[in-house]
CSV table of C-alpha atoms in Angstrom, one decimal:
chain,number,residue,atom,x,y,z
A,1,MET,CA,20.0,38.5,-3.1
A,2,GLY,CA,22.8,39.7,-0.8
A,3,ALA,CA,25.0,38.3,2.2
A,4,ASP,CA,22.4,40.0,4.7
A,5,GLU,CA,19.2,39.5,3.1
A,6,PRO,CA,16.7,36.9,4.5
A,7,THR,CA,16.2,33.4,2.4
A,8,PRO,CA,12.6,31.7,2.0
A,9,VAL,CA,14.2,29.3,4.1
A,10,ASP,CA,14.6,32.1,6.9
A,11,ALA,CA,11.0,33.0,6.7
A,12,ASP,CA,10.0,29.5,7.1
A,13,ARG,CA,12.1,28.8,10.1
A,14,ALA,CA,10.9,32.3,11.3
A,15,MET,CA,7.2,31.1,10.8
A,16,LEU,CA,8.0,28.0,13.1
A,17,ALA,CA,10.2,29.3,15.8
A,18,GLU,CA,7.7,29.6,18.1
A,19,PRO,CA,6.0,26.5,19.9
A,20,THR,CA,2.5,26.2,17.3
A,21,ARG,CA,-0.5,24.3,18.2
A,22,GLN,CA,-2.7,22.6,15.5
A,23,SER,CA,-5.8,24.3,14.5
A,24,PRO,CA,-8.5,24.0,16.9
A,25,LEU,CA,-10.7,21.8,14.4
A,26,ALA,CA,-7.9,19.2,15.1
A,27,PHE,CA,-9.5,17.7,18.2
A,28,VAL,CA,-12.3,16.6,15.4
A,29,PHE,CA,-9.6,14.5,13.9
A,30,ILE,CA,-8.4,13.0,16.8
A,31,ALA,CA,-11.5,12.1,18.2
A,32,TRP,CA,-12.3,10.3,14.9
A,33,ARG,CA,-8.9,8.4,14.4
A,34,PHE,CA,-9.9,7.2,18.1
A,35,VAL,CA,-13.2,6.2,17.0
A,36,ARG,CA,-11.7,4.3,14.1
A,37,ARG,CA,-9.2,2.3,16.1
A,38,LEU,CA,-12.3,1.1,18.3
A,39,GLY,CA,-13.8,-0.1,14.7
A,40,VAL,CA,-16.5,2.0,12.7
A,41,SER,CA,-18.3,-1.4,11.9
A,42,ALA,CA,-19.2,-2.1,15.4
A,43,ILE,CA,-20.0,1.4,16.5
A,44,ALA,CA,-22.6,1.5,13.4
A,45,ALA,CA,-23.8,-1.8,15.0
A,46,ALA,CA,-24.3,-0.1,18.5
A,47,VAL,CA,-25.9,3.0,16.9
A,48,LEU,CA,-28.3,0.9,15.1
A,49,PHE,CA,-28.7,-1.3,18.2
A,50,VAL,CA,-29.7,2.1,20.2
A,51,VAL,CA,-32.2,3.2,17.8
A,52,ASN,CA,-34.3,0.1,17.6
A,53,GLY,CA,-34.4,0.5,21.6
A,54,GLY,CA,-32.2,-2.2,22.6
A,55,LEU,CA,-30.4,-0.2,25.3
A,56,ALA,CA,-31.8,0.5,28.6
A,57,ALA,CA,-31.4,4.0,29.8
A,58,GLY,CA,-28.9,4.0,32.3
A,59,LEU,CA,-26.4,2.4,29.6
A,60,GLY,CA,-27.5,5.2,27.3
A,61,LEU,CA,-26.3,7.8,29.8
A,62,LEU,CA,-23.1,5.5,30.0
A,63,ALA,CA,-22.7,5.9,26.4
A,64,VAL,CA,-23.3,9.9,26.5
A,65,GLY,CA,-20.9,9.9,29.2
A,66,ALA,CA,-18.4,8.0,26.9
A,67,SER,CA,-19.0,10.0,24.1
A,68,GLY,CA,-18.5,13.5,26.4
A,69,ALA,CA,-15.0,12.0,27.8
A,70,LEU,CA,-14.0,11.3,24.3
A,71,LEU,CA,-14.5,15.0,23.4
A,72,VAL,CA,-12.6,16.4,26.2
A,73,PHE,CA,-9.9,13.5,25.8
A,74,SER,CA,-9.6,14.9,22.1
A,75,ALA,CA,-9.4,18.4,23.1
A,76,LEU,CA,-6.7,18.1,26.0
A,77,SER,CA,-4.6,16.0,23.3
A,78,TRP,CA,-4.9,19.4,20.9
A,79,TRP,CA,-4.1,21.8,23.4
A,80,ARG,CA,-1.0,19.7,24.8
A,81,MET,CA,0.5,19.1,21.3
A,82,THR,CA,3.0,21.9,20.3
A,83,PHE,CA,5.6,21.6,17.7
A,84,CYS,CA,8.5,23.9,16.4
A,85,VAL,CA,11.9,24.4,14.7
A,86,VAL,CA,14.5,25.2,17.2
A,87,GLY,CA,18.1,25.4,15.2
A,88,ASP,CA,18.2,22.2,13.5
A,89,GLU,CA,15.7,19.9,15.5
A,90,LEU,CA,12.0,19.6,15.0
A,91,VAL,CA,10.5,19.6,18.7
A,92,LEU,CA,7.1,17.9,19.5
A,93,THR,CA,5.6,18.1,23.0
A,94,ARG,CA,2.7,16.1,23.6
A,95,GLY,CA,0.8,14.0,26.4
A,96,ILE,CA,-1.9,14.8,29.0
A,97,ALA,CA,-0.7,13.1,32.3
A,98,SER,CA,2.6,12.8,31.5
A,99,VAL,CA,4.5,14.9,28.9
A,100,GLU,CA,6.8,13.5,26.1
A,101,ARG,CA,9.2,15.4,24.1
A,102,LEU,CA,10.3,14.7,21.0
A,103,VAL,CA,13.4,16.3,19.7
A,104,ILE,CA,14.0,15.0,15.9
A,105,PRO,CA,17.4,16.1,13.9
A,106,LEU,CA,16.0,17.9,10.6
A,107,GLU,CA,18.4,15.7,8.6
A,108,ARG,CA,16.9,12.7,9.6
A,109,VAL,CA,13.6,13.8,8.7
A,110,GLN,CA,13.2,12.0,5.0
A,111,SER,CA,9.9,13.3,4.1
A,112,VAL,CA,7.1,15.4,4.9
A,113,ASN,CA,3.7,14.0,3.2
A,114,ILE,CA,0.7,16.4,2.9
A,115,ASP,CA,-2.9,15.3,2.8
A,116,GLN,CA,-5.6,17.4,2.6
A,117,ARG,CA,-9.1,15.8,3.0
A,118,LEU,CA,-12.4,16.7,2.3
A,119,PHE,CA,-13.2,18.2,5.7
A,120,HIS,CA,-9.8,19.9,5.6
A,121,ARG,CA,-10.4,21.7,2.2
A,122,PRO,CA,-13.2,24.7,3.4
A,123,PHE,CA,-10.5,25.9,6.2
A,124,GLY,CA,-7.5,25.8,4.3
A,125,LEU,CA,-6.1,23.2,6.5
A,126,VAL,CA,-4.0,19.9,5.7
A,127,ARG,CA,-2.6,16.9,7.3
A,128,ALA,CA,1.2,16.3,7.6
A,129,ALA,CA,3.2,13.2,8.3
A,130,VAL,CA,7.0,13.5,9.2
A,131,ASP,CA,8.9,10.3,8.4
A,132,THR,CA,12.3,9.9,9.7
A,133,ALA,CA,15.0,7.4,8.9
A,134,GLY,CA,15.1,5.9,12.0
A,135,SER,CA,11.7,4.4,11.9
A,136,THR,CA,9.7,2.5,9.2
A,137,GLU,CA,6.8,4.0,10.3
A,138,VAL,CA,5.7,7.6,10.5
A,139,GLU,CA,7.4,9.3,13.3
A,140,PHE,CA,4.5,11.3,14.0
A,141,GLU,CA,1.5,13.3,12.5
A,142,ILE,CA,0.3,16.8,12.4
A,143,ASP,CA,-3.7,16.1,12.2
A,144,ALA,CA,-4.6,20.2,11.2
A,145,ILE,CA,-2.6,22.7,10.1
A,146,ASP,CA,-2.6,25.6,7.5
A,147,LEU,CA,-0.8,24.3,4.4
A,148,ALA,CA,1.8,27.3,4.6
A,149,ARG,CA,3.3,25.7,8.0
A,150,ALA,CA,3.3,22.2,6.4
A,151,GLU,CA,5.1,23.4,3.0
A,152,ALA,CA,7.6,25.4,5.4
A,153,LEU,CA,8.5,22.6,7.4
A,154,ARG,CA,8.6,20.6,4.2
A,155,ARG,CA,11.2,23.1,2.9
A,156,ILE,CA,13.1,23.6,5.9
A,157,ALA,CA,13.6,19.4,6.2
A,158,ASN,CA,15.0,19.1,2.6
A,159,ASP,CA,17.2,22.3,3.2
A,160,ALA,CA,18.6,21.0,6.3
A,161,ARG,CA,19.1,17.4,4.8
A,162,SER,CA,20.8,18.6,1.5
A,163,ALA,CA,23.3,20.8,3.7
A,164,GLU,CA,23.9,17.8,5.7
A,165,ARG,CA,25.1,15.8,2.5
A,166,ASN,CA,27.3,19.0,1.4
A,167,VAL,CA,29.0,19.0,4.8
A,168,SER,CA,29.6,15.6,5.4
A,169,GLY,CA,31.0,15.2,1.5
A,170,THR,CA,28.5,12.9,1.0
A,171,HIS,CA,26.3,13.0,-2.1
A,172,GLU,CA,23.2,11.6,-4.1
A,173,ALA,CA,24.0,9.1,-6.2
A,174,SER,CA,23.8,10.0,-10.1
A,175,THR,CA,20.5,8.2,-10.2
A,176,ASP,CA,19.0,10.4,-7.5
A,177,ALA,CA,16.0,12.2,-8.8
A,178,GLY,CA,16.0,16.1,-8.2
A,179,ARG,CA,19.6,16.3,-9.2
A,180,ASN,CA,20.5,19.6,-11.1
A,181,VAL,CA,17.2,20.0,-11.3
A,182,ASP,CA,16.2,24.0,-10.9
A,183,ALA,CA,12.1,23.6,-11.4
A,184,ASP,CA,9.5,21.1,-10.9
A,185,VAL,CA,9.8,18.5,-13.7
A,186,ILE,CA,6.4,16.9,-14.4
A,187,LEU,CA,7.4,13.0,-15.3
A,188,LEU,CA,4.0,11.6,-15.8
A,189,GLN,CA,0.2,12.8,-15.5
A,190,ARG,CA,-3.3,10.8,-15.7
A,191,SER,CA,-6.1,12.2,-17.3
A,192,PRO,CA,-9.9,11.2,-16.4
A,193,ARG,CA,-10.0,8.8,-19.4
A,194,ASP,CA,-6.5,7.1,-18.1
A,195,LEU,CA,-8.4,6.4,-14.9
A,196,LEU,CA,-11.4,5.4,-16.2
A,197,ARG,CA,-9.5,2.6,-18.2
A,198,VAL,CA,-7.5,1.5,-15.1
A,199,GLY,CA,-10.5,1.0,-13.1
A,200,VAL,CA,-12.6,-0.5,-15.7
A,201,THR,CA,-9.5,-3.0,-16.6
A,202,LYS,CA,-9.3,-4.0,-12.7
A,203,PHE,CA,-10.9,-7.1,-11.2
A,204,PRO,CA,-14.2,-6.1,-10.0
A,205,TRP,CA,-14.0,-8.3,-6.9
A,206,ALA,CA,-12.9,-5.9,-4.5
A,207,GLY,CA,-15.7,-3.8,-5.1
A,208,PHE,CA,-17.9,-6.3,-3.4
A,209,VAL,CA,-16.5,-5.3,-0.2
A,210,VAL,CA,-19.2,-2.6,-0.4
A,211,PHE,CA,-22.4,-5.0,-0.3
A,212,ALA,CA,-21.8,-6.1,3.3
A,213,PRO,CA,-22.5,-2.9,5.0
A,214,LEU,CA,-25.7,-2.0,2.8
A,215,ILE,CA,-27.1,-5.6,3.0
A,216,ALA,CA,-26.4,-5.2,7.1
A,217,ILE,CA,-28.4,-1.6,6.6
A,218,GLY,CA,-31.1,-3.0,4.4
A,219,GLY,CA,-31.4,-6.2,6.8
A,220,GLU,CA,-31.9,-3.9,9.7
A,221,PHE,CA,-34.5,-1.8,8.2
A,222,GLY,CA,-36.6,-4.7,6.4
A,223,ALA,CA,-35.4,-3.0,3.1
A,224,LEU,CA,-34.4,-6.9,1.5
A,225,ASP,CA,-37.9,-8.5,3.1
A,226,PRO,CA,-39.6,-8.7,-0.4
A,227,PHE,CA,-36.4,-10.1,-1.9
A,228,LEU,CA,-35.8,-12.8,0.5
A,229,ASP,CA,-39.3,-13.7,0.4
A,230,SER,CA,-39.4,-14.3,-3.3
A,231,ALA,CA,-36.3,-16.1,-3.1
A,232,GLY,CA,-37.6,-18.5,-0.6
A,233,ASP,CA,-40.6,-19.0,-2.7
A,234,LEU,CA,-38.4,-19.7,-5.9
A,235,ALA,CA,-36.7,-22.1,-3.7
A,236,ASP,CA,-39.8,-23.8,-2.7
A,237,ASP,CA,-40.8,-24.1,-6.3
A,238,ALA,CA,-37.5,-25.4,-7.1
A,239,VAL,CA,-38.0,-28.5,-4.7
A,240,THR,CA,-41.6,-29.1,-5.5
A,241,ILE,CA,-42.2,-28.4,-9.3
A,242,GLY,CA,-38.6,-29.6,-10.7
A,243,SER,CA,-36.3,-28.7,-13.2
A,244,GLY,CA,-38.1,-25.8,-14.9
A,245,SER,CA,-38.3,-24.0,-11.4
A,246,VAL,CA,-34.2,-25.0,-11.1
A,247,LEU,CA,-33.6,-23.2,-14.6
A,248,ALA,CA,-35.2,-20.4,-13.0
A,249,ALA,CA,-33.4,-20.5,-9.6
A,250,VAL,CA,-30.1,-20.6,-11.7
A,251,LEU,CA,-31.3,-17.6,-14.1
A,252,VAL,CA,-31.9,-15.5,-11.0
A,253,VAL,CA,-28.7,-16.6,-9.2
A,254,GLY,CA,-26.7,-15.9,-12.5
A,255,GLY,CA,-28.3,-12.7,-12.8
A,256,ILE,CA,-27.3,-11.5,-9.6
A,257,VAL,CA,-23.9,-12.3,-10.1
A,258,VAL,CA,-23.7,-10.4,-13.4
A,259,ALA,CA,-25.4,-7.7,-11.5
A,260,ALA,CA,-22.8,-7.8,-8.7
A,261,THR,CA,-19.8,-8.0,-11.0
A,262,VAL,CA,-21.1,-4.6,-12.7
A,263,LEU,CA,-21.9,-2.9,-9.9
A,264,GLY,CA,-18.6,-3.9,-8.5
A,265,ALA,CA,-16.6,-2.6,-11.5
A,266,ALA,CA,-18.9,0.5,-11.4
A,267,PHE,CA,-17.3,1.0,-7.5
A,268,GLN,CA,-13.8,0.3,-8.9
A,269,VAL,CA,-14.0,3.0,-11.7
A,270,ILE,CA,-15.6,5.3,-9.0
A,271,ARG,CA,-12.6,4.4,-6.4
A,272,GLU,CA,-10.0,5.0,-8.8
A,273,ILE,CA,-11.4,8.0,-10.0
A,274,VAL,CA,-11.7,9.7,-6.7
A,275,THR,CA,-8.3,8.6,-5.2
A,276,ASN,CA,-6.1,9.2,-8.0
A,277,TRP,CA,-7.7,12.1,-9.7
A,278,ASP,CA,-5.3,14.4,-11.5
A,279,LEU,CA,-2.7,12.2,-10.4
A,280,THR,CA,0.8,13.8,-11.0
A,281,LEU,CA,4.4,12.6,-10.6
A,282,SER,CA,6.7,15.4,-10.9
A,283,ARG,CA,10.6,15.9,-10.7
A,284,THR,CA,11.9,18.4,-8.0
A,285,PRO,CA,14.9,19.9,-6.5
A,286,SER,CA,14.6,17.6,-3.5
A,287,GLY,CA,13.4,14.5,-5.3
A,288,LEU,CA,10.1,12.9,-6.5
A,289,ARG,CA,6.6,14.3,-5.6
A,290,ARG,CA,3.4,12.6,-6.4
A,291,THR,CA,0.1,14.4,-6.0
A,292,ALA,CA,-3.4,13.2,-6.4
A,293,GLY,CA,-6.9,13.1,-5.1
A,294,LEU,CA,-10.1,14.4,-5.9
A,295,LEU,CA,-11.8,14.6,-2.5
A,296,ASN,CA,-8.9,14.0,-0.5
A,297,THR,CA,-5.7,15.6,-1.9
A,298,THR,CA,-2.5,14.1,-1.1
A,299,SER,CA,1.1,14.9,-1.5
A,300,ARG,CA,4.0,12.3,-1.1
A,301,SER,CA,7.5,12.9,-1.6
A,302,SER,CA,10.8,10.7,-1.7
A,303,THR,CA,14.2,10.9,-2.8
A,304,ALA,CA,15.0,8.3,-5.3
A,305,ARG,CA,17.6,6.6,-2.6
A,306,ARG,CA,14.9,5.8,-0.5
A,307,VAL,CA,13.0,3.8,-2.9
A,308,GLN,CA,14.3,0.4,-2.3
A,309,ILE,CA,11.9,-2.0,-4.6
A,310,VAL,CA,10.5,-1.3,-7.9
A,311,THR,CA,7.5,-3.5,-8.5
A,312,THR,CA,4.5,-3.5,-11.6
A,313,ASP,CA,1.2,-5.1,-11.3
A,314,ASP,CA,-1.2,-5.3,-14.0
A,315,THR,CA,-4.2,-7.6,-15.1
A,316,THR,CA,-4.5,-9.6,-18.7
A,317,PRO,CA,-6.8,-6.4,-20.2
A,318,GLN,CA,-4.2,-3.8,-18.6
A,319,ARG,CA,-1.2,-5.7,-20.4
A,320,ARG,CA,-3.4,-5.8,-23.8
A,321,LEU,CA,-4.1,-2.2,-23.4
A,322,GLY,CA,-0.4,-1.4,-23.0
A,323,PHE,CA,-0.2,-0.2,-19.5
A,324,THR,CA,0.5,-1.1,-15.6
A,325,ARG,CA,0.6,0.0,-12.3
A,326,LEU,CA,4.1,1.1,-11.4
A,327,THR,CA,4.8,1.1,-7.4
A,328,LEU,CA,8.0,2.7,-5.9
A,329,HIS,CA,8.1,1.1,-2.5
A,330,THR,CA,10.1,3.7,-0.2
A,331,PHE,CA,11.8,3.7,3.0
A,332,GLY,CA,9.2,4.2,5.9
A,333,THR,CA,5.6,4.9,4.6
A,334,GLY,CA,4.1,6.5,1.4
A,335,ASN,CA,5.0,4.1,-1.5
A,336,LEU,CA,4.6,6.0,-4.6
A,337,ASP,CA,1.8,4.2,-6.5
A,338,LEU,CA,1.4,5.2,-10.1
A,339,PRO,CA,-1.7,3.2,-11.8
A,340,GLY,CA,-1.7,3.4,-15.8
A,341,SER,CA,2.1,3.5,-16.1
A,342,THR,CA,3.1,3.1,-19.9
A,343,ARG,CA,6.4,1.4,-20.9
A,344,THR,CA,7.8,4.7,-21.4
A,345,GLU,CA,7.0,6.1,-18.4
A,346,ILE,CA,8.6,3.0,-16.6
A,347,GLU,CA,11.5,3.4,-18.2
A,348,THR,CA,12.1,7.1,-16.9
A,349,VAL,CA,10.8,6.5,-13.8
A,350,ARG,CA,13.0,3.2,-13.7
A,351,ARG,CA,16.4,5.1,-14.7
A,352,LEU,CA,15.6,7.9,-12.0
A,353,VAL,CA,15.6,5.4,-9.2
A,354,VAL,CA,17.8,2.2,-10.2
A,355,GLY,CA,19.9,3.6,-13.0
A,356,GLU,CA,21.2,3.2,-16.5
A,357,THR,CA,21.8,-0.9,-15.6
A,358,PRO,CA,19.2,-3.1,-17.6
A,359,PRO,CA,16.9,-5.0,-15.6
A,360,PRO,CA,18.2,-8.5,-14.0
A,361,PRO,CA,17.6,-11.4,-16.9
A,362,LEU,CA,14.5,-13.7,-15.6
A,363,ASP,CA,15.9,-16.8,-16.9
A,364,ARG,CA,15.6,-18.9,-13.9
A,365,ARG,CA,12.6,-21.5,-12.6
A,366,ILE,CA,11.5,-22.4,-9.5
A,367,SER,CA,11.3,-26.1,-8.5
A,368,ARG,CA,7.9,-27.8,-9.9
A,369,TRP,CA,7.4,-29.4,-6.3
A,370,SER,CA,6.0,-25.8,-5.7
A,371,VAL,CA,2.7,-27.3,-7.7
A,372,PHE,CA,2.4,-30.3,-5.4
A,373,VAL,CA,2.4,-28.5,-2.5
A,374,ALA,CA,-0.5,-25.9,-3.6
A,375,ALA,CA,-2.4,-29.1,-4.9
A,376,ARG,CA,-1.6,-30.9,-1.5
A,377,ALA,CA,-2.9,-27.7,0.1
A,378,THR,CA,-6.3,-27.3,-1.7
A,379,ALA,CA,-6.8,-31.1,-1.1
A,380,ALA,CA,-6.7,-30.6,2.8
A,381,VAL,CA,-9.0,-27.7,2.4
A,382,ALA,CA,-11.5,-29.8,0.0
A,383,LEU,CA,-11.1,-32.7,2.5
A,384,VAL,CA,-12.3,-30.5,5.4
A,385,ALA,CA,-15.0,-28.7,3.5
A,386,ALA,CA,-16.2,-32.1,2.2
A,387,ALA,CA,-16.5,-33.4,6.2
A,388,LEU,CA,-18.8,-30.4,6.9
A,389,LEU,CA,-20.7,-30.7,4.4
A,390,TRP,CA,-21.6,-34.4,4.2
A,391,PHE,CA,-24.1,-33.7,7.2
A,392,VAL,CA,-25.9,-31.2,4.8
A,393,ILE,CA,-25.9,-32.7,1.4
A,394,GLY,CA,-24.5,-36.0,1.5
A,395,TRP,CA,-22.4,-37.7,-1.2
A,396,TRP,CA,-22.8,-34.3,-3.1
A,397,SER,CA,-20.2,-33.4,-0.5
A,398,LEU,CA,-17.6,-35.2,-2.6
A,399,ALA,CA,-18.0,-32.7,-5.7
A,400,VAL,CA,-15.8,-30.4,-3.9
A,401,PHE,CA,-12.7,-32.8,-4.7
A,402,ALA,CA,-13.0,-31.7,-8.4
A,403,LEU,CA,-11.2,-28.6,-7.5
A,404,VAL,CA,-7.9,-30.6,-6.7
A,405,PRO,CA,-7.2,-31.5,-10.5
A,406,VAL,CA,-8.4,-27.7,-11.3
A,407,ASN,CA,-6.1,-26.3,-8.8
A,408,ALA,CA,-3.3,-28.4,-9.9
A,409,VAL,CA,-3.4,-27.2,-13.9
A,410,VAL,CA,-3.7,-23.6,-12.5
A,411,GLU,CA,-0.5,-23.7,-10.4
A,412,ASP,CA,1.0,-25.9,-13.3
A,413,ARG,CA,0.5,-22.8,-15.5
A,414,ARG,CA,1.7,-20.3,-12.7
A,415,TRP,CA,5.1,-22.5,-12.4
A,416,ARG,CA,5.2,-22.3,-16.1
A,417,ARG,CA,5.3,-18.3,-16.0
A,418,ARG,CA,7.1,-18.0,-13.1
A,419,ARG,CA,10.9,-16.7,-13.5
A,420,TRP,CA,13.5,-15.1,-11.3
A,421,GLY,CA,16.9,-14.0,-12.1
A,422,LEU,CA,20.0,-12.5,-10.8
A,423,HIS,CA,22.9,-10.2,-12.2
A,424,ALA,CA,25.8,-7.9,-10.4
A,425,ASP,CA,23.5,-4.8,-10.0
A,426,GLY,CA,20.1,-6.4,-8.8
A,427,VAL,CA,17.5,-9.3,-8.3
A,428,GLY,CA,14.3,-9.2,-10.2
A,429,GLU,CA,11.1,-12.0,-10.2
A,430,SER,CA,8.0,-12.4,-12.4
A,431,TYR,CA,5.1,-14.4,-11.2
A,432,GLY,CA,1.3,-15.0,-12.0
A,433,LEU,CA,-1.4,-16.1,-14.7
A,434,VAL,CA,-4.4,-13.8,-14.8
A,435,TRP,CA,-3.0,-10.7,-12.7
A,436,ARG,CA,1.0,-10.7,-13.6
A,437,HIS,CA,3.4,-8.9,-10.8
A,438,THR,CA,7.2,-8.2,-11.6
A,439,GLY,CA,9.7,-7.2,-8.9
A,440,GLU,CA,13.1,-5.7,-8.8
A,441,LEU,CA,15.6,-4.9,-5.9
A,442,PRO,CA,18.6,-3.4,-6.9
A,443,LEU,CA,21.3,-5.4,-4.5
A,444,HIS,CA,23.0,-2.7,-2.5
A,445,LYS,CA,19.7,-1.9,-0.9
A,446,ALA,CA,19.6,-5.4,0.6
A,447,GLN,CA,20.0,-5.2,4.7
A,448,VAL,CA,19.2,-9.1,5.6
A,449,VAL,CA,19.6,-12.1,3.6
A,450,THR,CA,18.3,-15.3,4.8
A,451,VAL,CA,18.3,-19.1,3.1
A,452,ARG,CA,15.0,-21.0,4.8
A,453,GLN,CA,14.5,-24.7,4.5
A,454,SER,CA,10.7,-26.0,5.4
A,455,PHE,CA,10.7,-29.8,6.2
A,456,PHE,CA,9.4,-30.4,2.8
A,457,GLU,CA,12.1,-28.3,1.3
A,458,ARG,CA,15.0,-29.7,3.3
A,459,ARG,CA,13.9,-33.1,2.3
A,460,ARG,CA,14.4,-32.5,-1.3
A,461,GLY,CA,17.4,-30.2,-1.3
A,462,LEU,CA,15.2,-27.0,-1.8
A,463,ALA,CA,15.7,-23.6,0.2
A,464,THR,CA,13.7,-20.0,-0.3
A,465,LEU,CA,15.5,-17.0,-0.7
A,466,HIS,CA,14.5,-14.2,1.5
A,467,ILE,CA,16.0,-10.3,1.0
A,468,SER,CA,14.7,-7.7,3.3
A,469,THR,CA,14.8,-4.0,2.7
A,470,ALA,CA,14.4,-1.3,4.7
A,471,GLY,CA,11.2,-0.9,2.3
A,472,GLY,CA,9.7,-4.5,1.7
A,473,SER,CA,11.0,-7.8,1.0
A,474,PHE,CA,12.0,-10.2,-1.9
A,475,ARG,CA,11.3,-13.9,-1.9
A,476,VAL,CA,11.9,-16.8,-4.5
A,477,PRO,CA,10.7,-20.2,-2.8
A,478,PHE,CA,11.7,-23.7,-3.9
A,479,ILE,CA,15.1,-23.1,-5.7
A,480,ASP,CA,18.2,-25.6,-5.3
A,481,LEU,CA,19.8,-24.9,-2.0
A,482,ALA,CA,23.4,-24.5,-3.4
A,483,ASP,CA,21.7,-21.8,-6.1
A,484,ALA,CA,20.2,-19.9,-2.6
A,485,ASP,CA,23.4,-20.4,-1.3
A,486,ALA,CA,25.4,-18.6,-3.9
A,487,ALA,CA,22.7,-16.1,-4.3
A,488,ARG,CA,22.9,-15.1,-1.0
A,489,ASP,CA,26.4,-14.9,-1.2
A,490,ARG,CA,26.8,-12.7,-3.6
A,491,VAL,CA,23.8,-10.4,-2.8
A,492,LEU,CA,25.6,-9.8,0.9
A,493,HIS,CA,28.9,-9.4,-1.0
A,494,ARG,CA,27.2,-6.7,-3.2
A,495,ALA,CA,26.3,-4.9,-0.7
A,496,GLU,CA,29.1,-4.8,1.6
A,497,ILE,CA,31.4,-3.3,-1.3
A,498,ASP,CA,28.6,-0.9,-3.3
A,499,ARG,CA,29.5,2.9,-1.5
A,500,ARG,CA,26.2,4.2,-2.5
A,501,PRO,CA,23.7,4.6,0.4
A,502,VAL,CA,21.1,2.7,1.0
A,503,LEU,CA,18.7,5.7,2.6
């Protein structure tokens, strides 16, 4: 390419040189974001209230006026917001009554995450979220722009960040993804079969949240009346007839629990497939990039040095099948979540973001006093529950105290399996019984290290070690105070002498 021939980045800069507005459809997304802040459930309840004639005509007109004001506000917000690239800066102007001019040096833009939601797709639009090095939240969002401009903004930011490192003499660590990579390299990819396995092996109870709005809507329109009447008749029979009806009631309740569990598992599978369809993690010249989604397509990117903590989470079935959920906790927003990761994939990604250093040995335990504290908390809750139930079921309320020894046994098992460890380059932890969590934090990422003592810990010479990073925290409770102080000093010393960049 000749000296006077424009580069692709020059073309991107020319595209964004003039102040640019979002697509006119952006005012719809602005209005929806405002509605979500009010609470979708509250608004849905208000709509049902209006449909059933529970709102006077005057208040109905007031609701129509509020809706019109919302549309006007959204349209003005869209019209008053522009963005452009001026030299080495990204300039954003927004505001209705007052004007805010946000100027962001391009080298401080850490990532430009691109999402294409279902309503974006027919119009070829995307949503772009800009993360910077000076904020733990998204600096600003562009609700609806065309994909070409979003990709141009991403390339300009990556080019400016690379140029800044070269000029200042700082370089990416040898572990940084993208080093000496000229083209995208796929590190892992998920097929529908992989996602099906992930969804089936997750706990189904998270899917129960779907039942709340279904029950509310069904109750509002009388769809549950036959079921409720049958349940009431069954309860009456159980009282008047005896053990046969009690057994029937138990069978009905058991059937409902089984059906709910199956339905919850089905929702988990559907959610996993829709959210992570065609999930791909690629190593690009500018870092790591994760793309996924069936209805809403997301694209999130990060350099390796932005990764602060590496964690894995899995259930017992997932461990037996040999996969887990790998999460790269990054600075700002947009963690890279990679379900269904095998041990080989985890090692490949870990080498890119942490390096060749082996993980910390998990050879230390926390104090067994943690079991007592958990059992004490359960006993306190059982005492309150028994006091409240006493007026309803009498002596039977004391049965809730059976949960105390059960909880003590469970917590003892958790204590036996909980481990943590520390070596020259990192700190790690592992805990969980049916669900297991492991985490690793490179010591040079630590920003704040504290040793805290509750009243209970202080009386027994124990403490809690708390390590904070730009992308999360690491907490080890109930360890000896001397060990906590020694770990704090070691982490701070390592963070001080290590020359590798934190971000």
